[in-house]
Amino acid sequence: SSLLTLPADGMDLQVKQDINRQLLASGANISEMNCLRKHLSRIKGGRLAAACSPACVVTLTISDVPGDDPSIIASGPTVPDASTCADALAILQRYAITVPDAVVQALQAGTWETPKPGSPVFVGHSVHMIATPQQSLEAAADAARTMGLNAYILSDEIEGESREVGKVHAALARAAAKGLGPFVKPCVILSGGETTVTIKPQPAGSPRGRGGRAGEFCLGLAQALQGQPDVWALAADTDGIDGIEDNAGAMVSPDTLARAQALGLKVDVHLQRNDAYGFFEPLGDLVITGPTHTNVNDFRAIFVA
């Protein structure tokens, strides 16, 4: 949806870009982001379907959102939108997003409301899901099993702060490495979804941290694993771009912290700066694939030997 832009009537493109930048740094989840995007657009939230009416529209979707809700995927330009202007306004307030008064007034008045379920503009339309996060995880699980490994899929809908999700995954991996819990080693633990990163304020003049949610997941994971033997991990965004960097994600191994210490790198310092890229690049542990030209959300794999 970030590539399909037609601002709402009376809204300047630069205003919408600024709102989007604030959203990306706020910790809002993808459902909240796209709710707001839909109500600030003349093409999202079913408005493209309305523009096509009375033509029949067939929608083919590649899901990059938890739950595969077509109204959230790409901000649902061709499907009904059950969210409201009031919902969008609440999101602005919840995350203290700064917007011009005219935007607040339009949302309060319902001027930018979207076409709802039951609207005649959607009569005869159809939606087909052609690729999903769950399919990617199942393909990875099948590949692992052909190598003689046990494979476990946690979920394709995991959300939350990336570093905290990393810590939870670390707890599961540590238990498996010790022969405890439900996972029988050797195994691969897989998960997907869309975590978030809340950018922390930095002192004036401090260098900008670099990275994305996959890298920050790996920082949290490495910190919590504490060099656990026999555990390796990879986290990456399936579109090949973690945040706005040139890497898809990063890798973690039992000696990650020891190698980092030898280079004077500290996990907690890089977490404070949201600087996963600056931590994993010197280690040679960035995953760089280049753009894959598709996106089925986050991919995470933990190997327990």
PDB file of C-alpha atoms in Angstrom:
ATOM      1  CA  SER A   1       0.000   0.000   0.000  1.00  0.00           C
ATOM      2  CA  SER A   2       2.985   2.311   0.416  1.00  0.00           C
ATOM      3  CA  LEU A   3       3.399   2.245  -3.386  1.00  0.00           C
ATOM      4  CA  LEU A   4      -0.231   3.026  -4.206  1.00  0.00           C
ATOM      5  CA  THR A   5      -0.760   6.647  -3.259  1.00  0.00           C
ATOM      6  CA  LEU A   6      -3.630   8.981  -4.018  1.00  0.00           C
ATOM      7  CA  PRO A   7      -4.179  11.324  -1.043  1.00  0.00           C
ATOM      8  CA  ALA A   8      -7.665  12.175   0.160  1.00  0.00           C
ATOM      9  CA  ASP A   9      -9.317  15.283  -1.236  1.00  0.00           C
ATOM     10  CA  GLY A  10      -7.649  18.366   0.182  1.00  0.00           C
ATOM     11  CA  MET A  11      -4.601  16.483   1.508  1.00  0.00           C
ATOM     12  CA  ASP A  12      -1.097  17.241   0.260  1.00  0.00           C
ATOM     13  CA  LEU A  13       1.153  14.273  -0.592  1.00  0.00           C
ATOM     14  CA  GLN A  14       3.902  15.562   1.688  1.00  0.00           C
ATOM     15  CA  VAL A  15       1.471  15.624   4.622  1.00  0.00           C
ATOM     16  CA  LYS A  16       0.565  11.997   3.988  1.00  0.00           C
ATOM     17  CA  GLN A  17       4.242  11.034   3.702  1.00  0.00           C
ATOM     18  CA  ASP A  18       4.978  12.716   7.030  1.00  0.00           C
ATOM     19  CA  ILE A  19       2.094  10.884   8.719  1.00  0.00           C
ATOM     20  CA  ASN A  20       3.383   7.592   7.325  1.00  0.00           C
ATOM     21  CA  ARG A  21       6.905   8.261   8.618  1.00  0.00           C
ATOM     22  CA  GLN A  22       5.496   8.931  12.091  1.00  0.00           C
ATOM     23  CA  LEU A  23       3.434   5.741  11.939  1.00  0.00           C
ATOM     24  CA  LEU A  24       6.451   3.620  11.014  1.00  0.00           C
ATOM     25  CA  ALA A  25       8.340   4.910  14.056  1.00  0.00           C
ATOM     26  CA  SER A  26       5.392   4.695  16.461  1.00  0.00           C
ATOM     27  CA  GLY A  27       5.081   0.960  17.070  1.00  0.00           C
ATOM     28  CA  ALA A  28       1.601   0.814  15.508  1.00  0.00           C
ATOM     29  CA  ASN A  29       0.781  -2.590  14.013  1.00  0.00           C
ATOM     30  CA  ILE A  30      -0.019  -3.126  10.345  1.00  0.00           C
ATOM     31  CA  SER A  31      -3.774  -3.234  10.907  1.00  0.00           C
ATOM     32  CA  GLU A  32      -3.673   0.168  12.607  1.00  0.00           C
ATOM     33  CA  MET A  33      -1.361   1.633   9.973  1.00  0.00           C
ATOM     34  CA  ASN A  34      -3.559   0.492   7.132  1.00  0.00           C
ATOM     35  CA  CYS A  35      -6.742   1.660   8.828  1.00  0.00           C
ATOM     36  CA  LEU A  36      -5.318   5.155   8.839  1.00  0.00           C
ATOM     37  CA  ARG A  37      -3.907   4.836   5.317  1.00  0.00           C
ATOM     38  CA  LYS A  38      -7.330   3.814   4.017  1.00  0.00           C
ATOM     39  CA  HIS A  39      -9.018   6.901   5.433  1.00  0.00           C
ATOM     40  CA  LEU A  40      -6.393   9.268   4.056  1.00  0.00           C
ATOM     41  CA  SER A  41      -6.695   7.923   0.505  1.00  0.00           C
ATOM     42  CA  ARG A  42      -8.902   8.218  -2.552  1.00  0.00           C
ATOM     43  CA  ILE A  43      -7.936   4.744  -3.809  1.00  0.00           C
ATOM     44  CA  LYS A  44      -7.526   2.474  -0.754  1.00  0.00           C
ATOM     45  CA  GLY A  45     -10.197   1.041   1.526  1.00  0.00           C
ATOM     46  CA  GLY A  46     -12.451  -0.098  -1.327  1.00  0.00           C
ATOM     47  CA  ARG A  47     -12.325   3.169  -3.221  1.00  0.00           C
ATOM     48  CA  LEU A  48     -10.660   1.626  -6.277  1.00  0.00           C
ATOM     49  CA  ALA A  49     -13.593  -0.806  -6.494  1.00  0.00           C
ATOM     50  CA  ALA A  50     -15.994   2.114  -6.202  1.00  0.00           C
ATOM     51  CA  ALA A  51     -14.187   3.856  -9.051  1.00  0.00           C
ATOM     52  CA  CYS A  52     -14.505   0.676 -11.156  1.00  0.00           C
ATOM     53  CA  SER A  53     -18.213   0.222 -10.454  1.00  0.00           C
ATOM     54  CA  PRO A  54     -20.302  -1.214 -12.073  1.00  0.00           C
ATOM     55  CA  ALA A  55     -17.500  -3.336 -13.556  1.00  0.00           C
ATOM     56  CA  CYS A  56     -16.847  -6.761 -11.978  1.00  0.00           C
ATOM     57  CA  VAL A  57     -13.505  -6.835 -10.127  1.00  0.00           C
ATOM     58  CA  VAL A  58     -11.411  -9.970  -9.491  1.00  0.00           C
ATOM     59  CA  THR A  59      -8.762  -9.489  -6.793  1.00  0.00           C
ATOM     60  CA  LEU A  60      -5.681 -11.728  -6.595  1.00  0.00           C
ATOM     61  CA  THR A  61      -3.810 -11.180  -3.330  1.00  0.00           C
ATOM     62  CA  ILE A  62      -0.413 -12.087  -1.945  1.00  0.00           C
ATOM     63  CA  SER A  63      -0.826 -11.760   1.803  1.00  0.00           C
ATOM     64  CA  ASP A  64       1.754  -9.889   3.861  1.00  0.00           C
ATOM     65  CA  VAL A  65      -0.412  -9.355   6.949  1.00  0.00           C
ATOM     66  CA  PRO A  66      -1.230 -11.536   9.975  1.00  0.00           C
ATOM     67  CA  GLY A  67      -4.537 -13.309   9.457  1.00  0.00           C
ATOM     68  CA  ASP A  68      -4.630 -12.752   5.668  1.00  0.00           C
ATOM     69  CA  ASP A  69      -7.464 -10.221   5.937  1.00  0.00           C
ATOM     70  CA  PRO A  70      -7.967  -8.886   2.371  1.00  0.00           C
ATOM     71  CA  SER A  71      -9.202  -5.561   3.747  1.00  0.00           C
ATOM     72  CA  ILE A  72      -5.780  -5.007   5.347  1.00  0.00           C
ATOM     73  CA  ILE A  73      -3.573  -6.383   2.545  1.00  0.00           C
ATOM     74  CA  ALA A  74      -2.334  -3.346   0.578  1.00  0.00           C
ATOM     75  CA  SER A  75      -4.980  -1.359   2.492  1.00  0.00           C
ATOM     76  CA  GLY A  76      -7.733  -3.194   0.590  1.00  0.00           C
ATOM     77  CA  PRO A  77      -8.270  -0.988  -2.479  1.00  0.00           C
ATOM     78  CA  THR A  78     -10.839  -3.365  -4.004  1.00  0.00           C
ATOM     79  CA  VAL A  79     -12.614  -4.818  -0.946  1.00  0.00           C
ATOM     80  CA  PRO A  80     -15.062  -3.461   1.660  1.00  0.00           C
ATOM     81  CA  ASP A  81     -13.699  -1.652   4.704  1.00  0.00           C
ATOM     82  CA  ALA A  82     -15.397  -2.151   8.074  1.00  0.00           C
ATOM     83  CA  SER A  83     -13.172   0.373   9.870  1.00  0.00           C
ATOM     84  CA  THR A  84     -14.308   3.955  10.306  1.00  0.00           C
ATOM     85  CA  CYS A  85     -13.032   7.518  10.346  1.00  0.00           C
ATOM     86  CA  ALA A  86     -13.486   7.392  14.131  1.00  0.00           C
ATOM     87  CA  ASP A  87     -11.143   4.370  14.266  1.00  0.00           C
ATOM     88  CA  ALA A  88      -8.557   6.255  12.211  1.00  0.00           C
ATOM     89  CA  LEU A  89      -8.820   9.297  14.483  1.00  0.00           C
ATOM     90  CA  ALA A  90      -8.359   7.107  17.564  1.00  0.00           C
ATOM     91  CA  ILE A  91      -5.151   5.676  16.079  1.00  0.00           C
ATOM     92  CA  LEU A  92      -3.784   9.185  15.489  1.00  0.00           C
ATOM     93  CA  GLN A  93      -4.469  10.011  19.116  1.00  0.00           C
ATOM     94  CA  ARG A  94      -3.207   6.688  20.494  1.00  0.00           C
ATOM     95  CA  TYR A  95       0.229   7.123  18.947  1.00  0.00           C
ATOM     96  CA  ALA A  96       0.382  10.930  19.206  1.00  0.00           C
ATOM     97  CA  ILE A  97       0.706  11.357  15.442  1.00  0.00           C
ATOM     98  CA  THR A  98       0.967  15.044  14.535  1.00  0.00           C
ATOM     99  CA  VAL A  99      -1.384  16.049  11.696  1.00  0.00           C
ATOM    100  CA  PRO A 100      -2.834  19.299  10.357  1.00  0.00           C
ATOM    101  CA  ASP A 101      -6.136  20.463  11.862  1.00  0.00           C
ATOM    102  CA  ALA A 102      -7.854  19.884   8.507  1.00  0.00           C
ATOM    103  CA  VAL A 103      -7.122  16.140   8.751  1.00  0.00           C
ATOM    104  CA  VAL A 104      -8.606  15.909  12.242  1.00  0.00           C
ATOM    105  CA  GLN A 105     -11.681  17.862  11.136  1.00  0.00           C
ATOM    106  CA  ALA A 106     -12.249  15.639   8.067  1.00  0.00           C
ATOM    107  CA  LEU A 107     -12.040  12.484  10.183  1.00  0.00           C
ATOM    108  CA  GLN A 108     -14.293  13.907  12.891  1.00  0.00           C
ATOM    109  CA  ALA A 109     -16.895  14.819  10.266  1.00  0.00           C
ATOM    110  CA  GLY A 110     -16.632  11.436   8.493  1.00  0.00           C
ATOM    111  CA  THR A 111     -15.803  13.220   5.236  1.00  0.00           C
ATOM    112  CA  TRP A 112     -13.263  10.549   4.259  1.00  0.00           C
ATOM    113  CA  GLU A 113     -15.392   7.492   5.100  1.00  0.00           C
ATOM    114  CA  THR A 114     -14.744   4.316   3.083  1.00  0.00           C
ATOM    115  CA  PRO A 115     -17.224   1.974   1.281  1.00  0.00           C
ATOM    116  CA  LYS A 116     -18.582  -0.563   3.758  1.00  0.00           C
ATOM    117  CA  PRO A 117     -19.556  -4.256   3.561  1.00  0.00           C
ATOM    118  CA  GLY A 118     -22.874  -4.565   1.769  1.00  0.00           C
ATOM    119  CA  SER A 119     -22.230  -1.614  -0.510  1.00  0.00           C
ATOM    120  CA  PRO A 120     -23.526  -2.258  -4.059  1.00  0.00           C
ATOM    121  CA  VAL A 121     -20.130  -1.306  -5.511  1.00  0.00           C
ATOM    122  CA  PHE A 122     -18.874  -4.782  -4.496  1.00  0.00           C
ATOM    123  CA  VAL A 123     -21.644  -6.840  -6.099  1.00  0.00           C
ATOM    124  CA  GLY A 124     -20.201  -9.741  -8.108  1.00  0.00           C
ATOM    125  CA  HIS A 125     -16.640  -9.139  -6.933  1.00  0.00           C
ATOM    126  CA  SER A 126     -14.336 -12.029  -5.949  1.00  0.00           C
ATOM    127  CA  VAL A 127     -11.107 -12.327  -3.949  1.00  0.00           C
ATOM    128  CA  HIS A 128      -8.520 -15.116  -4.367  1.00  0.00           C
ATOM    129  CA  MET A 129      -5.561 -15.668  -2.017  1.00  0.00           C
ATOM    130  CA  ILE A 130      -2.634 -16.873  -4.186  1.00  0.00           C
ATOM    131  CA  ALA A 131       0.240 -16.786  -1.648  1.00  0.00           C
ATOM    132  CA  THR A 132       0.247 -16.557   2.152  1.00  0.00           C
ATOM    133  CA  PRO A 133       2.687 -16.541   5.091  1.00  0.00           C
ATOM    134  CA  GLN A 134       1.392 -19.951   6.214  1.00  0.00           C
ATOM    135  CA  GLN A 135       2.274 -21.437   2.831  1.00  0.00           C
ATOM    136  CA  SER A 136       5.860 -20.176   3.149  1.00  0.00           C
ATOM    137  CA  LEU A 137       6.214 -21.694   6.612  1.00  0.00           C
ATOM    138  CA  GLU A 138       4.778 -25.013   5.462  1.00  0.00           C
ATOM    139  CA  ALA A 139       7.224 -25.078   2.539  1.00  0.00           C
ATOM    140  CA  ALA A 140      10.115 -24.475   4.951  1.00  0.00           C
ATOM    141  CA  ALA A 141       8.821 -27.188   7.281  1.00  0.00           C
ATOM    142  CA  ASP A 142       8.625 -29.652   4.384  1.00  0.00           C
ATOM    143  CA  ALA A 143      12.206 -28.798   3.390  1.00  0.00           C
ATOM    144  CA  ALA A 144      13.415 -29.363   6.959  1.00  0.00           C
ATOM    145  CA  ARG A 145      11.656 -32.719   7.226  1.00  0.00           C
ATOM    146  CA  THR A 146      13.307 -33.950   4.023  1.00  0.00           C
ATOM    147  CA  MET A 147      16.624 -33.325   5.825  1.00  0.00           C
ATOM    148  CA  GLY A 148      15.548 -35.541   8.713  1.00  0.00           C
ATOM    149  CA  LEU A 149      14.684 -32.699  11.095  1.00  0.00           C
ATOM    150  CA  ASN A 150      11.574 -32.248  13.173  1.00  0.00           C
ATOM    151  CA  ALA A 151       9.776 -29.065  12.115  1.00  0.00           C
ATOM    152  CA  TYR A 152       7.379 -27.006  14.218  1.00  0.00           C
ATOM    153  CA  ILE A 153       5.352 -24.011  13.059  1.00  0.00           C
ATOM    154  CA  LEU A 154       4.457 -21.702  15.948  1.00  0.00           C
ATOM    155  CA  SER A 155       2.170 -19.348  14.019  1.00  0.00           C
ATOM    156  CA  ASP A 156       2.023 -17.148  10.928  1.00  0.00           C
ATOM    157  CA  GLU A 157       0.322 -14.347  12.917  1.00  0.00           C
ATOM    158  CA  ILE A 158       2.895 -13.367  15.560  1.00  0.00           C
ATOM    159  CA  GLU A 159       2.905  -9.654  16.369  1.00  0.00           C
ATOM    160  CA  GLY A 160       4.433  -7.451  19.067  1.00  0.00           C
ATOM    161  CA  GLU A 161       7.706  -5.638  19.708  1.00  0.00           C
ATOM    162  CA  SER A 162      10.422  -7.384  17.701  1.00  0.00           C
ATOM    163  CA  ARG A 163      12.944  -7.591  20.533  1.00  0.00           C
ATOM    164  CA  GLU A 164      10.353  -9.037  22.930  1.00  0.00           C
ATOM    165  CA  VAL A 165       9.220 -11.615  20.365  1.00  0.00           C
ATOM    166  CA  GLY A 166      12.903 -12.525  20.005  1.00  0.00           C
ATOM    167  CA  LYS A 167      13.189 -13.138  23.740  1.00  0.00           C
ATOM    168  CA  VAL A 168      10.147 -15.425  23.736  1.00  0.00           C
ATOM    169  CA  HIS A 169      11.587 -17.433  20.838  1.00  0.00           C
ATOM    170  CA  ALA A 170      14.894 -17.675  22.735  1.00  0.00           C
ATOM    171  CA  ALA A 171      13.124 -19.200  25.732  1.00  0.00           C
ATOM    172  CA  LEU A 172      11.554 -21.858  23.504  1.00  0.00           C
ATOM    173  CA  ALA A 173      14.888 -22.618  21.823  1.00  0.00           C
ATOM    174  CA  ARG A 174      16.774 -22.873  25.132  1.00  0.00           C
ATOM    175  CA  ALA A 175      14.189 -25.322  26.455  1.00  0.00           C
ATOM    176  CA  ALA A 176      14.435 -27.432  23.304  1.00  0.00           C
ATOM    177  CA  ALA A 177      18.242 -27.438  23.490  1.00  0.00           C
ATOM    178  CA  LYS A 178      18.002 -28.784  27.043  1.00  0.00           C
ATOM    179  CA  GLY A 179      15.554 -31.506  25.999  1.00  0.00           C
ATOM    180  CA  LEU A 180      12.626 -29.789  27.688  1.00  0.00           C
ATOM    181  CA  GLY A 181       9.297 -28.587  26.351  1.00  0.00           C
ATOM    182  CA  PRO A 182       7.275 -29.818  23.372  1.00  0.00           C
ATOM    183  CA  PHE A 183       9.980 -29.583  20.684  1.00  0.00           C
ATOM    184  CA  VAL A 184      12.133 -32.660  20.027  1.00  0.00           C
ATOM    185  CA  LYS A 185      15.623 -31.938  18.692  1.00  0.00           C
ATOM    186  CA  PRO A 186      17.128 -31.900  16.159  1.00  0.00           C
ATOM    187  CA  CYS A 187      14.453 -29.505  15.046  1.00  0.00           C
ATOM    188  CA  VAL A 188      13.576 -26.283  13.299  1.00  0.00           C
ATOM    189  CA  ILE A 189      11.151 -23.872  14.993  1.00  0.00           C
ATOM    190  CA  LEU A 190       9.401 -21.650  12.449  1.00  0.00           C
ATOM    191  CA  SER A 191       7.247 -18.558  12.767  1.00  0.00           C
ATOM    192  CA  GLY A 192       5.903 -15.660  10.760  1.00  0.00           C
ATOM    193  CA  GLY A 193       3.734 -12.607  11.205  1.00  0.00           C
ATOM    194  CA  GLU A 194       4.605  -8.927  11.410  1.00  0.00           C
ATOM    195  CA  THR A 195       6.370  -7.589  14.458  1.00  0.00           C
ATOM    196  CA  THR A 196       6.974  -3.905  15.111  1.00  0.00           C
ATOM    197  CA  VAL A 197       9.834  -1.661  16.194  1.00  0.00           C
ATOM    198  CA  THR A 198       9.189   1.410  18.331  1.00  0.00           C
ATOM    199  CA  ILE A 199      11.998   3.856  17.570  1.00  0.00           C
ATOM    200  CA  LYS A 200      13.533   5.144  20.790  1.00  0.00           C
ATOM    201  CA  PRO A 201      14.417   8.863  21.097  1.00  0.00           C
ATOM    202  CA  GLN A 202      18.158   9.479  20.896  1.00  0.00           C
ATOM    203  CA  PRO A 203      20.331  12.271  22.310  1.00  0.00           C
ATOM    204  CA  ALA A 204      20.939  15.155  19.925  1.00  0.00           C
ATOM    205  CA  GLY A 205      23.865  14.458  17.638  1.00  0.00           C
ATOM    206  CA  SER A 206      23.753  10.674  18.138  1.00  0.00           C
ATOM    207  CA  PRO A 207      24.192   8.579  14.981  1.00  0.00           C
ATOM    208  CA  ARG A 208      20.977   7.209  13.534  1.00  0.00           C
ATOM    209  CA  GLY A 209      20.398   3.520  14.170  1.00  0.00           C
ATOM    210  CA  ARG A 210      19.889   1.325  11.124  1.00  0.00           C
ATOM    211  CA  GLY A 211      17.848  -1.826  10.754  1.00  0.00           C
ATOM    212  CA  GLY A 212      14.387  -3.300  10.660  1.00  0.00           C
ATOM    213  CA  ARG A 213      12.138  -5.638  12.579  1.00  0.00           C
ATOM    214  CA  ALA A 214      13.963  -8.846  11.536  1.00  0.00           C
ATOM    215  CA  GLY A 215      17.312  -7.482  12.710  1.00  0.00           C
ATOM    216  CA  GLU A 216      15.838  -6.211  15.966  1.00  0.00           C
ATOM    217  CA  PHE A 217      14.251  -9.635  16.533  1.00  0.00           C
ATOM    218  CA  CYS A 218      17.736 -11.165  16.154  1.00  0.00           C
ATOM    219  CA  LEU A 219      19.200  -8.677  18.654  1.00  0.00           C
ATOM    220  CA  GLY A 220      16.570  -9.614  21.229  1.00  0.00           C
ATOM    221  CA  LEU A 221      17.064 -13.302  20.454  1.00  0.00           C
ATOM    222  CA  ALA A 222      20.869 -13.156  20.782  1.00  0.00           C
ATOM    223  CA  GLN A 223      20.626 -11.206  24.026  1.00  0.00           C
ATOM    224  CA  ALA A 224      18.264 -13.777  25.553  1.00  0.00           C
ATOM    225  CA  LEU A 225      20.057 -16.877  24.209  1.00  0.00           C
ATOM    226  CA  GLN A 226      23.304 -15.780  25.895  1.00  0.00           C
ATOM    227  CA  GLY A 227      25.427 -18.002  23.671  1.00  0.00           C
ATOM    228  CA  GLN A 228      23.255 -21.098  24.110  1.00  0.00           C
ATOM    229  CA  PRO A 229      25.120 -24.008  22.485  1.00  0.00           C
ATOM    230  CA  ASP A 230      23.580 -25.838  19.532  1.00  0.00           C
ATOM    231  CA  VAL A 231      21.143 -23.049  18.574  1.00  0.00           C
ATOM    232  CA  TRP A 232      21.292 -21.103  15.316  1.00  0.00           C
ATOM    233  CA  ALA A 233      18.679 -18.738  13.909  1.00  0.00           C
ATOM    234  CA  LEU A 234      17.719 -16.645  10.925  1.00  0.00           C
ATOM    235  CA  ALA A 235      15.088 -13.921  10.669  1.00  0.00           C
ATOM    236  CA  ALA A 236      14.286 -12.080   7.461  1.00  0.00           C
ATOM    237  CA  ASP A 237      11.584 -10.183   5.657  1.00  0.00           C
ATOM    238  CA  THR A 238      10.431 -12.206   2.666  1.00  0.00           C
ATOM    239  CA  ASP A 239      10.538  -9.163   0.378  1.00  0.00           C
ATOM    240  CA  GLY A 240      14.319  -9.060   0.849  1.00  0.00           C
ATOM    241  CA  ILE A 241      14.318  -5.659   2.567  1.00  0.00           C
ATOM    242  CA  ASP A 242      14.412  -5.310   6.350  1.00  0.00           C
ATOM    243  CA  GLY A 243      13.103  -1.828   7.038  1.00  0.00           C
ATOM    244  CA  ILE A 244      14.779   0.457   4.490  1.00  0.00           C
ATOM    245  CA  GLU A 245      18.207  -1.209   4.406  1.00  0.00           C
ATOM    246  CA  ASP A 246      19.822  -3.484   1.815  1.00  0.00           C
ATOM    247  CA  ASN A 247      19.569  -6.640   3.931  1.00  0.00           C
ATOM    248  CA  ALA A 248      16.655  -9.025   4.339  1.00  0.00           C
ATOM    249  CA  GLY A 249      17.528  -9.772   7.955  1.00  0.00           C
ATOM    250  CA  ALA A 250      20.257 -11.356  10.066  1.00  0.00           C
ATOM    251  CA  MET A 251      21.588 -14.592  11.564  1.00  0.00           C
ATOM    252  CA  VAL A 252      22.393 -15.620  15.138  1.00  0.00           C
ATOM    253  CA  SER A 253      24.782 -18.408  16.187  1.00  0.00           C
ATOM    254  CA  PRO A 254      26.124 -19.741  19.498  1.00  0.00           C
ATOM    255  CA  ASP A 255      29.227 -17.541  19.184  1.00  0.00           C
ATOM    256  CA  THR A 256      27.437 -14.317  18.152  1.00  0.00           C
ATOM    257  CA  LEU A 257      27.923 -12.586  21.500  1.00  0.00           C
ATOM    258  CA  ALA A 258      31.541 -13.732  21.861  1.00  0.00           C
ATOM    259  CA  ARG A 259      32.433 -12.448  18.392  1.00  0.00           C
ATOM    260  CA  ALA A 260      30.598  -9.201  19.094  1.00  0.00           C
ATOM    261  CA  GLN A 261      32.460  -8.724  22.366  1.00  0.00           C
ATOM    262  CA  ALA A 262      35.773  -9.203  20.564  1.00  0.00           C
ATOM    263  CA  LEU A 263      34.808  -6.296  18.280  1.00  0.00           C
ATOM    264  CA  GLY A 264      33.589  -4.097  21.140  1.00  0.00           C
ATOM    265  CA  LEU A 265      29.927  -4.452  20.176  1.00  0.00           C
ATOM    266  CA  LYS A 266      27.265  -4.547  22.894  1.00  0.00           C
ATOM    267  CA  VAL A 267      23.768  -5.881  22.280  1.00  0.00           C
ATOM    268  CA  ASP A 268      22.073  -3.595  24.793  1.00  0.00           C
ATOM    269  CA  VAL A 269      23.679  -0.487  23.283  1.00  0.00           C
ATOM    270  CA  HIS A 270      22.535  -1.434  19.787  1.00  0.00           C
ATOM    271  CA  LEU A 271      19.038  -2.239  21.040  1.00  0.00           C
ATOM    272  CA  GLN A 272      18.821   1.176  22.689  1.00  0.00           C
ATOM    273  CA  ARG A 273      19.748   2.784  19.348  1.00  0.00           C
ATOM    274  CA  ASN A 274      17.548   0.450  17.241  1.00  0.00           C
ATOM    275  CA  ASP A 275      20.766  -0.359  15.389  1.00  0.00           C
ATOM    276  CA  ALA A 276      20.620  -4.020  14.391  1.00  0.00           C
ATOM    277  CA  TYR A 277      22.412  -3.315  11.108  1.00  0.00           C
ATOM    278  CA  GLY A 278      25.370  -1.747  12.929  1.00  0.00           C
ATOM    279  CA  PHE A 279      25.629  -4.830  15.148  1.00  0.00           C
ATOM    280  CA  PHE A 280      25.367  -7.611  12.578  1.00  0.00           C
ATOM    281  CA  GLU A 281      27.246  -6.014   9.667  1.00  0.00           C
ATOM    282  CA  PRO A 282      30.708  -6.111  11.339  1.00  0.00           C
ATOM    283  CA  LEU A 283      30.038  -9.735  12.271  1.00  0.00           C
ATOM    284  CA  GLY A 284      29.284 -10.669   8.651  1.00  0.00           C
ATOM    285  CA  ASP A 285      25.894 -11.940   9.800  1.00  0.00           C
ATOM    286  CA  LEU A 286      23.530  -9.863   7.693  1.00  0.00           C
ATOM    287  CA  VAL A 287      21.291 -11.847   5.349  1.00  0.00           C
ATOM    288  CA  ILE A 288      21.406 -10.104   1.957  1.00  0.00           C
ATOM    289  CA  THR A 289      19.254 -11.535  -0.819  1.00  0.00           C
ATOM    290  CA  GLY A 290      18.269  -8.450  -2.766  1.00  0.00           C
ATOM    291  CA  PRO A 291      14.593  -7.673  -3.439  1.00  0.00           C
ATOM    292  CA  THR A 292      12.522 -10.825  -3.982  1.00  0.00           C
ATOM    293  CA  HIS A 293       9.672  -8.901  -5.682  1.00  0.00           C
ATOM    294  CA  THR A 294       7.066 -10.567  -3.486  1.00  0.00           C
ATOM    295  CA  ASN A 295       6.159 -10.430   0.186  1.00  0.00           C
ATOM    296  CA  VAL A 296       4.549 -12.946   2.522  1.00  0.00           C
ATOM    297  CA  ASN A 297       5.681 -11.178   5.667  1.00  0.00           C
ATOM    298  CA  ASP A 298       8.319 -12.077   8.270  1.00  0.00           C
ATOM    299  CA  PHE A 299      10.124 -15.428   8.208  1.00  0.00           C
ATOM    300  CA  ARG A 300      11.937 -16.800  11.234  1.00  0.00           C
ATOM    301  CA  ALA A 301      13.713 -20.139  11.602  1.00  0.00           C
ATOM    302  CA  ILE A 302      15.553 -21.439  14.696  1.00  0.00           C
ATOM    303  CA  PHE A 303      17.634 -24.612  14.347  1.00  0.00           C
ATOM    304  CA  VAL A 304      18.264 -26.637  17.508  1.00  0.00           C
ATOM    305  CA  ALA A 305      20.871 -29.365  16.956  1.00  0.00           C
TER     306      ALA A 305
END
